[in-house]
Coordinates of C-alpha atoms and ligand atoms in Angstrom, one line a residue:
M1 CA -24.4 2.1 -17.7
N2 CA -24.6 5.8 -16.6
L3 CA -21.4 7.5 -17.5
S4 CA -20.1 10.7 -16.0
P5 CA -18.5 13.2 -18.4
L6 CA -15.0 12.4 -17.0
Q7 CA -15.6 8.6 -17.4
K8 CA -16.5 9.1 -21.0
A9 CA -13.5 11.3 -21.6
R10 CA -11.1 8.8 -19.8
Y11 CA -12.2 6.0 -22.1
E12 CA -10.6 8.0 -24.9
Y13 CA -7.3 8.5 -23.0
S14 CA -4.4 6.7 -24.6
P15 CA -1.9 5.7 -21.9
K16 CA 1.7 6.4 -22.6
L17 CA 4.1 3.4 -23.0
P18 CA 7.8 3.4 -22.4
G19 CA 9.7 4.3 -25.6
M20 CA 10.9 0.7 -26.3
L21 CA 7.3 -0.7 -26.1
R22 CA 6.0 1.8 -28.7
G23 CA 5.7 1.0 -32.4
G24 CA 4.3 -2.5 -32.3
I25 CA 5.0 -5.9 -30.8
A26 CA 7.0 -7.0 -33.9
E27 CA 9.7 -4.4 -32.9
I28 CA 10.2 -5.4 -29.3
C29 CA 13.3 -7.5 -28.6
V30 CA 14.7 -8.7 -25.3
K31 CA 18.1 -8.1 -23.9
E32 CA 19.3 -10.3 -21.1
G33 CA 21.4 -8.8 -18.3
A34 CA 23.3 -10.3 -15.4
Q35 CA 22.3 -13.3 -13.4
T36 CA 20.6 -12.4 -10.1
A37 CA 20.9 -13.5 -6.5
S38 CA 18.5 -12.9 -3.7
V39 CA 19.1 -9.8 -1.5
A40 CA 19.9 -12.1 1.5
D41 CA 19.8 -15.8 2.5
Q42 CA 21.0 -16.8 -1.0
D43 CA 21.6 -20.5 -0.2
K44 CA 18.2 -21.0 1.5
I45 CA 16.3 -19.2 -1.3
K46 CA 18.2 -21.0 -4.0
A47 CA 17.4 -24.4 -2.3
L48 CA 13.7 -23.4 -2.1
F49 CA 13.5 -22.2 -5.7
P50 CA 15.7 -24.6 -7.7
N51 CA 13.9 -24.0 -11.0
T52 CA 13.4 -20.2 -10.9
Y53 CA 16.3 -18.9 -8.8
G54 CA 19.2 -16.9 -10.2
K55 CA 17.7 -16.1 -13.6
K56 CA 18.8 -13.1 -15.5
E57 CA 17.4 -9.6 -15.2
I58 CA 16.0 -8.5 -18.6
T59 CA 15.3 -5.3 -20.5
F60 CA 13.2 -4.8 -23.6
V61 CA 14.8 -2.9 -26.5
K62 CA 13.8 -1.9 -30.0
G63 CA 14.6 -4.7 -32.5
Q64 CA 13.3 -7.7 -34.3
N65 CA 10.9 -9.7 -32.1
T66 CA 12.2 -13.2 -31.7
A67 CA 9.6 -14.6 -29.3
E68 CA 8.2 -18.1 -30.2
A69 CA 4.9 -17.7 -32.2
K70 CA 2.5 -19.6 -30.0
K71 CA -1.1 -19.0 -29.0
Q72 CA -1.3 -17.6 -25.5
V73 CA -4.1 -18.2 -23.1
V74 CA -3.5 -16.0 -20.0
G75 CA -5.4 -15.8 -16.7
V76 CA -5.2 -12.7 -14.6
I77 CA -6.2 -12.0 -11.0
L78 CA -6.3 -8.9 -8.8
S79 CA -5.2 -9.7 -5.2
G80 CA -5.5 -7.7 -2.0
G81 CA -6.7 -4.1 -1.4
Q82 CA -7.9 -2.0 -4.3
A83 CA -5.3 0.4 -5.9
P84 CA -6.0 2.9 -8.7
G85 CA -4.8 1.6 -12.0
G86 CA -5.6 -2.1 -11.6
H87 CA -8.0 -1.9 -14.5
N88 CA -5.2 -0.5 -16.7
V89 CA -2.8 -3.4 -15.9
I90 CA -5.5 -5.6 -17.4
T91 CA -6.2 -3.4 -20.4
G92 CA -2.5 -3.2 -21.1
L93 CA -2.1 -6.9 -20.9
Y94 CA -5.2 -7.5 -23.1
D95 CA -4.0 -5.0 -25.8
A96 CA -0.5 -6.5 -26.0
L97 CA -1.9 -10.0 -26.1
K98 CA -4.4 -9.2 -28.9
A99 CA -1.8 -7.1 -30.8
A100 CA 0.5 -10.2 -30.8
N101 CA -2.2 -12.6 -32.0
K102 CA -5.9 -11.9 -32.2
D103 CA -6.6 -15.5 -31.2
N104 CA -4.9 -15.1 -27.9
V105 CA -7.3 -15.2 -25.0
L106 CA -7.4 -13.4 -21.6
Y107 CA -9.3 -14.9 -18.7
G108 CA -10.1 -12.8 -15.7
F109 CA -10.4 -14.9 -12.6
K110 CA -13.0 -13.4 -10.2
G111 CA -12.6 -12.4 -6.6
G112 CA -8.9 -12.6 -6.3
P113 CA -7.0 -16.0 -5.7
D114 CA -10.4 -17.6 -5.0
G115 CA -11.2 -17.3 -8.7
L116 CA -8.3 -19.5 -9.6
L117 CA -9.2 -22.0 -6.9
K118 CA -12.8 -22.1 -7.8
D119 CA -12.3 -21.8 -11.5
D120 CA -14.6 -18.8 -11.6
Y121 CA -13.7 -16.6 -14.5
V122 CA -14.8 -14.3 -17.4
V123 CA -13.3 -14.3 -20.8
F124 CA -12.5 -10.7 -21.9
D125 CA -13.5 -9.3 -25.2
D126 CA -13.1 -5.8 -26.6
A127 CA -16.4 -4.4 -25.3
F128 CA -15.8 -5.7 -21.8
I129 CA -12.3 -4.3 -21.7
D130 CA -13.3 -0.9 -23.2
A131 CA -15.8 -0.3 -20.4
Y132 CA -12.9 -0.2 -17.8
R133 CA -10.2 1.7 -19.6
N134 CA -8.5 4.3 -17.4
T135 CA -11.1 3.9 -14.6
G136 CA -10.5 3.3 -10.9
G137 CA -11.5 0.3 -8.9
F138 CA -11.1 -3.4 -9.1
D139 CA -14.7 -4.1 -10.1
I140 CA -13.7 -5.5 -13.5
I141 CA -13.2 -8.9 -11.8
G142 CA -13.1 -8.1 -8.1
S143 CA -10.3 -8.9 -5.7
G144 CA -9.8 -11.0 -2.5
R145 CA -7.3 -11.6 0.3
T146 CA -7.2 -15.4 0.2
K147 CA -3.5 -16.4 0.4
L148 CA -2.3 -18.7 -2.3
E149 CA 0.5 -20.5 -0.6
T150 CA -0.1 -24.2 0.0
K151 CA 0.9 -27.1 -2.2
E152 CA -2.7 -28.3 -2.2
Q153 CA -3.9 -24.9 -3.5
F154 CA -1.2 -24.9 -6.2
A155 CA -2.3 -28.3 -7.3
V156 CA -5.9 -27.0 -7.7
V157 CA -4.7 -24.0 -9.6
A158 CA -2.5 -26.2 -11.9
E159 CA -5.6 -28.5 -12.5
N160 CA -7.8 -25.5 -13.4
A161 CA -5.0 -24.0 -15.6
K162 CA -4.7 -27.3 -17.5
K163 CA -8.5 -27.6 -17.9
N164 CA -8.6 -24.1 -19.4
G165 CA -5.4 -24.5 -21.5
L166 CA -3.7 -21.6 -19.7
T167 CA -0.1 -20.8 -20.8
A168 CA 0.4 -18.1 -18.1
I169 CA -1.0 -16.5 -15.0
V170 CA -0.6 -12.8 -14.1
I171 CA -0.9 -12.0 -10.4
I172 CA -1.5 -8.3 -9.6
G173 CA -0.8 -7.8 -5.9
G174 CA 1.4 -6.6 -3.1
D175 CA 4.5 -8.1 -1.4
D176 CA 2.7 -11.2 -0.1
S177 CA 0.8 -11.8 -3.3
N178 CA 4.0 -11.6 -5.3
T179 CA 5.8 -13.8 -2.9
N180 CA 3.1 -16.3 -3.6
A181 CA 3.5 -15.7 -7.3
A182 CA 7.1 -16.7 -7.0
T183 CA 6.2 -19.9 -5.1
L184 CA 3.5 -20.7 -7.7
A185 CA 5.9 -20.1 -10.5
E186 CA 8.3 -22.6 -8.9
Y187 CA 5.6 -25.1 -8.4
M188 CA 4.5 -24.8 -12.0
A189 CA 8.0 -25.2 -13.3
A190 CA 8.9 -28.1 -10.9
N191 CA 5.8 -30.0 -12.2
N192 CA 6.4 -29.3 -15.8
T193 CA 3.0 -27.7 -16.3
G194 CA 4.2 -25.3 -18.9
V195 CA 2.3 -22.5 -17.1
Q196 CA 4.3 -19.3 -16.6
V197 CA 3.6 -16.9 -13.7
I198 CA 4.3 -13.2 -13.8
G199 CA 3.6 -10.6 -11.0
C200 CA 2.8 -6.9 -11.1
P201 CA 3.6 -4.6 -8.1
K202 CA 0.4 -3.1 -6.6
T203 CA -0.4 -1.4 -3.3
I204 CA -1.4 2.1 -2.3
D205 CA 0.7 1.6 0.8
G206 CA 3.9 2.1 -1.2
D207 CA 5.8 -0.6 0.7
L208 CA 6.5 -2.9 -2.3
K209 CA 9.6 -1.1 -3.6
N210 CA 13.3 -1.9 -3.7
E211 CA 16.3 -1.2 -5.9
D212 CA 14.3 -2.8 -8.9
I213 CA 10.8 -1.6 -8.3
E214 CA 10.7 2.1 -7.9
A215 CA 7.1 2.4 -6.8
S216 CA 4.0 0.2 -6.5
F217 CA 1.1 1.4 -8.6
G218 CA -1.8 3.2 -6.9
F219 CA 0.4 5.0 -4.4
D220 CA 0.5 8.1 -6.7
T221 CA -3.2 8.4 -7.1
A222 CA -4.2 7.5 -3.6
T223 CA -1.7 10.0 -2.0
K224 CA -2.7 12.7 -4.4
T225 CA -6.4 12.1 -3.4
Y226 CA -5.6 12.3 0.3
S227 CA -3.3 15.3 -0.2
E228 CA -6.1 17.1 -2.0
L229 CA -8.4 16.5 0.9
I230 CA -5.8 17.4 3.5
G231 CA -5.0 20.6 1.6
N232 CA -8.7 21.5 1.6
I233 CA -8.8 20.8 5.4
E234 CA -5.8 22.9 5.9
R235 CA -7.4 25.8 4.1
D236 CA -10.6 25.4 6.1
A237 CA -8.5 25.3 9.3
N238 CA -6.7 28.5 8.2
S239 CA -10.0 30.1 7.3
A240 CA -12.0 29.2 10.5
K241 CA -9.0 29.3 12.8
K242 CA -10.7 27.2 15.4
Y243 CA -9.9 23.6 15.0
W244 CA -7.0 21.2 15.1
H245 CA -7.7 18.4 12.6
F246 CA -6.3 14.9 13.3
V247 CA -6.2 13.1 10.0
K248 CA -5.4 9.3 9.9
V249 CA -4.3 8.0 6.5
M250 CA -4.1 4.4 5.3
G251 CA -1.0 2.4 5.3
R252 CA -1.4 -0.9 7.2
S253 CA 2.2 -0.9 8.4
A254 CA 4.7 1.5 6.7
S255 CA 4.2 5.3 6.9
H256 CA 5.0 6.1 3.2
V257 CA 1.4 7.4 2.6
A258 CA 1.6 9.7 5.6
L259 CA 5.1 11.0 4.6
E260 CA 4.1 11.7 1.0
C261 CA 0.9 13.5 2.1
A262 CA 3.1 15.6 4.5
L263 CA 5.5 16.5 1.7
E264 CA 2.6 17.5 -0.4
T265 CA 0.7 19.6 2.2
Q266 CA 3.2 20.7 4.9
P267 CA 1.0 20.1 7.9
N268 CA 2.0 21.1 11.4
I269 CA 2.5 17.5 12.5
C270 CA 3.1 14.2 10.8
L271 CA 4.0 11.1 12.8
I272 CA 6.2 8.5 11.1
G273 CA 5.9 5.0 12.6
E274 CA 9.4 3.9 11.6
E275 CA 10.8 6.9 13.5
V276 CA 8.7 6.3 16.6
A277 CA 10.0 2.7 16.6
A278 CA 13.6 3.7 16.1
K279 CA 13.5 6.2 18.9
K280 CA 11.4 3.9 21.0
M281 CA 9.0 6.7 21.7
S282 CA 6.3 6.3 24.3
L283 CA 2.7 7.5 23.9
A284 CA 3.4 10.2 26.4
Q285 CA 6.4 11.4 24.3
I286 CA 4.3 11.5 21.1
T287 CA 1.5 13.4 23.0
N288 CA 4.0 15.9 24.3
Y289 CA 5.5 16.4 20.8
I290 CA 2.0 17.3 19.4
A291 CA 1.0 19.3 22.4
D292 CA 4.2 21.4 22.1
S293 CA 3.2 22.4 18.6
V294 CA -0.3 23.3 19.8
E295 CA 1.1 25.4 22.6
K296 CA 3.6 27.2 20.5
R297 CA 1.0 28.0 17.8
A298 CA -1.5 29.1 20.4
A299 CA 1.2 31.5 21.8
N300 CA 1.2 33.1 18.3
G301 CA -2.6 33.3 18.3
D302 CA -3.1 30.3 16.0
N303 CA -5.5 27.9 17.8
F304 CA -5.7 25.7 14.7
G305 CA -3.6 23.1 13.0
V306 CA -3.4 19.8 11.1
A307 CA -1.8 16.6 12.2
I308 CA -1.3 13.5 10.0
I309 CA -1.4 10.1 11.8
P310 CA -0.4 7.0 9.8
E311 CA -2.8 4.1 10.2
G312 CA -0.2 1.7 11.5
I313 CA 1.3 4.0 14.1
V314 CA 0.4 2.2 17.3
E315 CA 2.2 -1.0 16.4
F316 CA 5.4 1.0 16.1
V317 CA 5.1 2.3 19.7
P318 CA 7.1 -0.3 21.7
E319 CA 5.1 0.0 25.0
F320 CA 1.8 -0.2 23.0
S321 CA 2.9 -3.4 21.2
K322 CA 3.8 -4.9 24.6
L323 CA 0.4 -4.0 25.9
I324 CA -1.4 -5.6 22.9
A325 CA 0.7 -8.8 23.4
E326 CA -0.3 -8.9 27.1
I327 CA -4.0 -8.3 26.3
N328 CA -3.9 -11.1 23.7
E329 CA -2.4 -13.4 26.4
L330 CA -4.8 -12.2 29.1
L331 CA -7.8 -13.1 27.0
A332 CA -6.5 -16.4 25.5
G333 CA -8.8 -19.4 25.4
S334 CA -11.6 -19.5 27.9
K335 CA -10.6 -16.3 29.6
T336 CA -12.5 -14.4 27.0
D337 CA -15.7 -15.9 28.2
E338 CA -14.8 -15.1 31.8
F339 CA -14.1 -11.5 30.8
N340 CA -17.2 -11.1 28.8
A341 CA -19.4 -12.5 31.7
L342 CA -18.2 -9.6 34.0
P343 CA -21.2 -7.4 34.7
S344 CA -19.8 -3.9 34.3
W345 CA -16.8 -1.9 32.9
D346 CA -15.6 -1.4 36.5
A347 CA -15.4 -5.2 37.0
K348 CA -13.7 -5.6 33.7
Y349 CA -11.2 -2.8 34.5
N350 CA -10.3 -4.6 37.7
F351 CA -9.8 -7.9 35.8
I352 CA -7.5 -6.0 33.4
K353 CA -5.6 -4.4 36.3
A354 CA -5.0 -7.7 37.9
G355 CA -3.9 -9.4 34.7
L356 CA -1.4 -6.9 33.2
T357 CA 2.1 -6.2 34.3
A358 CA 2.4 -2.9 36.2
E359 CA 4.2 -1.4 33.2
S360 CA 1.5 -2.3 30.7
F361 CA -1.3 -1.3 33.0
G362 CA 0.4 2.1 33.3
V363 CA 0.1 2.4 29.5
F364 CA -3.4 1.1 29.5
D365 CA -4.4 3.5 32.2
I366 CA -3.4 6.7 30.3
L367 CA -5.6 5.7 27.3
P368 CA -8.9 7.5 26.9
Q369 CA -11.7 5.2 28.1
G370 CA -13.2 4.8 24.6
I371 CA -9.9 3.4 23.3
Q372 CA -9.5 1.2 26.4
Q373 CA -12.9 -0.4 25.7
Q374 CA -12.1 -0.8 22.0
L375 CA -9.0 -2.8 22.9
F376 CA -11.1 -5.3 24.8
L377 CA -14.4 -5.4 22.9
E378 CA -13.4 -5.5 19.3
R379 CA -11.3 -8.6 18.7
D380 CA -10.7 -10.9 15.8
P381 CA -12.0 -14.5 15.6
H382 CA -8.7 -15.6 17.3
G383 CA -9.5 -13.3 20.3
N384 CA -6.7 -10.9 19.3
V385 CA -7.0 -7.1 19.5
Q386 CA -7.7 -5.7 16.1
V387 CA -5.0 -3.0 16.0
S388 CA -6.1 -1.7 12.6
L389 CA -9.5 -0.7 14.2
I390 CA -7.9 1.5 16.9
E391 CA -8.9 5.1 16.2
S392 CA -5.4 6.5 16.6
E393 CA -6.5 9.9 15.4
K394 CA -8.9 10.1 18.4
L395 CA -6.4 8.5 20.7
F396 CA -3.8 11.2 20.1
S397 CA -6.2 14.1 20.0
E398 CA -7.7 13.0 23.4
M399 CA -4.3 12.5 25.0
V400 CA -3.2 15.9 23.7
K401 CA -6.4 17.5 25.1
E402 CA -5.6 16.0 28.6
E403 CA -2.0 17.2 28.3
L404 CA -3.1 20.7 27.4
A405 CA -5.5 20.8 30.4
K406 CA -2.5 20.1 32.6
R407 CA -0.5 22.8 30.9
K408 CA -3.4 25.2 31.3
A409 CA -3.6 24.4 35.0
A410 CA 0.2 25.0 35.2
G411 CA -0.3 28.4 33.4
T412 CA 2.0 27.5 30.4
Y413 CA -0.8 27.1 27.8
K414 CA -3.5 29.7 27.3
G415 CA -5.1 28.7 24.1
K416 CA -8.3 27.0 23.0
F417 CA -8.3 23.4 21.6
G418 CA -11.1 22.0 19.5
A419 CA -10.5 18.8 17.6
Q420 CA -11.9 17.3 14.4
H421 CA -11.1 13.8 13.2
H422 CA -10.9 12.2 9.8
F423 CA -9.8 8.9 8.3
F424 CA -8.8 8.8 4.7
G425 CA -8.3 5.4 3.2
Y426 CA -11.1 4.0 1.1
E427 CA -11.6 7.4 -0.5
G428 CA -8.4 7.1 -2.4
R429 CA -8.2 3.4 -3.3
C430 CA -10.6 3.5 -6.3
A431 CA -10.1 7.0 -7.6
F432 CA -9.7 7.5 -11.4
P433 CA -6.0 6.8 -11.8
S434 CA -3.8 9.8 -12.3
N435 CA -2.1 10.0 -15.7
F436 CA 1.0 8.6 -14.0
D437 CA -0.8 5.6 -12.7
A438 CA -2.9 5.1 -15.9
D439 CA 0.4 5.1 -17.9
Y440 CA 2.4 3.1 -15.4
C441 CA -0.2 0.4 -15.0
Y442 CA -1.0 0.1 -18.7
S443 CA 2.8 -0.3 -19.2
L444 CA 3.1 -2.9 -16.5
G445 CA 0.3 -5.0 -18.1
Y446 CA 1.7 -4.6 -21.6
N447 CA 5.1 -5.5 -20.4
A448 CA 3.8 -8.5 -18.4
F449 CA 2.6 -9.9 -21.8
M450 CA 6.1 -9.3 -23.3
L451 CA 7.6 -11.3 -20.5
I452 CA 5.1 -14.1 -21.1
S453 CA 5.7 -14.1 -24.9
Y454 CA 9.5 -14.4 -24.3
G455 CA 8.9 -17.4 -22.0
Y456 CA 9.9 -15.9 -18.7
T457 CA 8.4 -17.2 -15.4
G458 CA 8.7 -16.1 -11.8
Y459 CA 9.4 -12.5 -12.9
L460 CA 7.9 -9.2 -11.7
S461 CA 6.9 -6.9 -14.5
K462 CA 9.3 -4.0 -14.1
V463 CA 9.0 -0.5 -15.4
S464 CA 11.7 1.9 -14.2
N465 CA 13.1 5.4 -14.5
I466 CA 9.5 6.4 -13.8
S467 CA 10.3 9.9 -12.4
K468 CA 11.1 10.8 -16.0
P469 CA 8.6 11.3 -18.9
A470 CA 7.1 8.0 -20.0
D471 CA 9.1 7.8 -23.3
E472 CA 12.2 7.5 -21.1
W473 CA 10.8 4.7 -19.0
V474 CA 12.6 1.4 -19.2
A475 CA 10.6 -1.8 -19.5
G476 CA 11.8 -5.2 -18.4
G477 CA 11.6 -7.9 -15.8
M478 CA 13.2 -9.0 -12.6
P479 CA 13.2 -12.5 -11.1
I480 CA 11.0 -12.2 -7.9
T481 CA 13.5 -14.4 -6.0
K482 CA 16.0 -11.6 -6.3
M483 CA 13.8 -9.5 -4.0
M484 CA 13.4 -12.3 -1.4
N485 CA 14.9 -13.0 2.0
M486 CA 14.0 -15.4 4.9
E487 CA 11.7 -14.0 7.6
R488 CA 10.0 -15.4 10.6
R489 CA 6.2 -15.7 9.9
N490 CA 3.8 -17.5 12.3
G491 CA 6.6 -19.4 13.9
E492 CA 8.3 -20.5 10.7
D493 CA 11.2 -19.3 8.5
K494 CA 9.6 -18.3 5.2
P495 CA 11.0 -16.9 1.9
V496 CA 9.3 -13.5 1.4
I497 CA 9.7 -10.2 -0.5
R498 CA 11.1 -7.8 2.0
K499 CA 8.6 -5.1 2.9
A500 CA 9.9 -1.6 2.4
L501 CA 9.5 0.6 5.4
V502 CA 10.2 4.4 5.4
E503 CA 14.0 4.8 5.5
L504 CA 15.0 7.3 8.1
D505 CA 18.2 8.1 6.2
G506 CA 16.3 8.3 2.8
K507 CA 15.9 11.6 1.1
P508 CA 12.0 11.9 1.5
F509 CA 12.3 11.6 5.3
K510 CA 15.4 13.8 5.5
F511 CA 13.6 16.5 3.6
F512 CA 10.6 16.2 6.0
E513 CA 12.9 16.2 9.0
A514 CA 14.7 19.3 7.8
N515 CA 11.4 21.3 7.6
R516 CA 9.1 19.9 10.2
D517 CA 10.1 22.2 13.1
K518 CA 9.2 25.2 11.1
W519 CA 5.9 23.6 9.8
A520 CA 5.0 22.7 13.5
V521 CA 4.9 26.3 14.5
E522 CA 4.3 28.4 11.4
T523 CA 1.4 28.0 9.0
C524 CA 3.2 26.7 5.9
F525 CA 0.3 24.7 4.4
T526 CA 0.4 23.9 0.7
Y527 CA -2.8 23.1 -1.2
P528 CA -2.2 20.5 -4.0
G529 CA -5.8 20.6 -5.3
A530 CA -7.5 17.9 -7.2
I531 CA -5.7 15.5 -9.6
Q532 CA -5.7 17.0 -13.0
Y533 CA -6.2 14.7 -16.0
Y534 CA -6.1 17.3 -18.8
G535 CA -3.9 20.3 -19.2
P536 CA -0.2 21.2 -19.1
T537 CA 2.1 18.2 -18.5
E538 CA 3.8 19.9 -15.5
V539 CA 0.4 19.9 -13.8
C540 CA -1.0 16.6 -15.1
D541 CA 2.0 14.2 -15.3
I542 CA 3.9 15.0 -12.1
T543 CA 4.7 12.1 -9.9
T544 CA 5.0 11.9 -6.1
K545 CA 7.4 14.0 -4.1
T546 CA 8.7 10.7 -2.6
L547 CA 9.7 9.4 -6.0
A548 CA 11.1 12.8 -7.1
L549 CA 13.3 13.0 -4.0
E550 CA 14.4 9.4 -4.2
Q551 CA 15.3 9.5 -7.8
N552 CA 17.2 12.8 -7.8
Ligands
LIG601 P1 -2.8 -4.0 0.0 O1 -1.5 -4.1 0.8 O2 -3.4 -5.4 -0.2 O3 -2.7 -3.3 -1.3 O4 -3.9 -3.2 0.9 C1 -3.5 -2.2 1.7 C2 -4.6 -1.5 2.4 O5 -5.2 -0.6 1.5 C3 -4.1 -0.8 3.6 O6 -3.7 0.5 3.4 C4 -5.3 -0.9 4.6 O7 -4.8 -1.1 5.9 C5 -5.9 -2.2 4.1 O8 -5.6 -2.4 2.8 C6 -7.4 -2.3 4.4 O9 -7.9 -3.5 4.0 P2 -9.4 -3.9 3.8 O10 -9.8 -3.5 2.4 O11 -9.4 -5.4 3.9 O12 -10.2 -3.1 4.8

């Protein structure tokens, strides 16, 4: 393998563990806390999880290890989108498992949940693990998005676990994957398989967090990577003084990534989907909001700027969601073929006009033609519009351009407007984990093994107090059922972990809100620069502004 100097150096990095996990496995003891109850719908969740509901929260402390001495054979999967630090969860798990007993075995099931279903795995050894220490990516075993949720699937997993003598399975994933981890744990317990299931909180989107889980791993590194790039773009904008940059950042639904990048870089504009939904903003209102900033800055002679657009924004615009629902209905079943057979865009446009309500057609009609066509041409196998493919950075820049043309004609705007577009997503998901993510992930993996060795199942590996230095972090576990409530999914009431959206009364948003009017007009850019792996701790070990604001 060809190694870059940084990769070689990162192999040598020793991730920091929480204080109570230092000093050897023999000195880690468990302290049980209060019994738990789910955040809502307690009776329903309790009935669905009779074997795993209501268990106690636990914390590890220094003391004599009292775990049963038993050989552990653990299987691990990575599930969903890549997030920096995934490799370190596995290396932490491996190190703890081998420190406890060198005969313990770690299986890595390949390609996400599919690996468990197809019994496709590797058995890790030191050389294998050492090649992935402190590196980005999920390439150690790959990942996948297959949902592990049916009884038939669980039966296959139980069968494969039995065949391989597994004592536990660790699922590294987001809210859906950990919901499935809880259901699998319940199945394993109900069927007396003896297989424990532990989850670890992953996603760059930052939307798996709650009063127990302070942050999902990967959010720190991904947002630092995007913020570096946005800061560089801001500096270019401020140097050339001729472009407005529209930067879309990942985050399938929640706008945590956009908000964190805004706190890091202080752009002129940052849209927050949750606010757009709460204020029921229309596309025209959002366009005017951006155009006002462009106009005011132009009046000061600043024909440049930066706007951050969260990936999931359009689904938060009520009139846009209604339009999407109507388009899905309009093209249901055989109507797709009828639509596709129409000879020209004009003919298709008339078909659309006849099929939508006047209100939705009004929304459709103000969209740039490229976006209109995208809505009808790029659909998923069920015929639905693929909202995640909509180029919202172009949508808003084109709508702003049209609005500015009107203002120019009216004589209120006299500036020049040139736009550049960017989409930052995949660039950040496999970056070398920051020191924070390297430490946090290693700790989550190490801690997952401690939960296994003490016999817990249906728990999420929990490391808290993470805005403080690592020696003050607190390691423990929380029953996943505590984080669950009932939600309507595909026409059914299901027990799920509640997705954390940006809280409009939370400190990160409040800080942004208090400053954004100034940022919209003045040039207040900040340039975070690249992630630093070596150097002073106040440069290398800082966590996100979101976490700092939330925890203080
Ligand atoms: P997870 O929630 O599975 O961690 O993935 C989140 C994410 O990175 C989103 O930000 C993005 O919308 C999506 O994955 C992209 O998925 P894909 O890799 O399938 O294109």
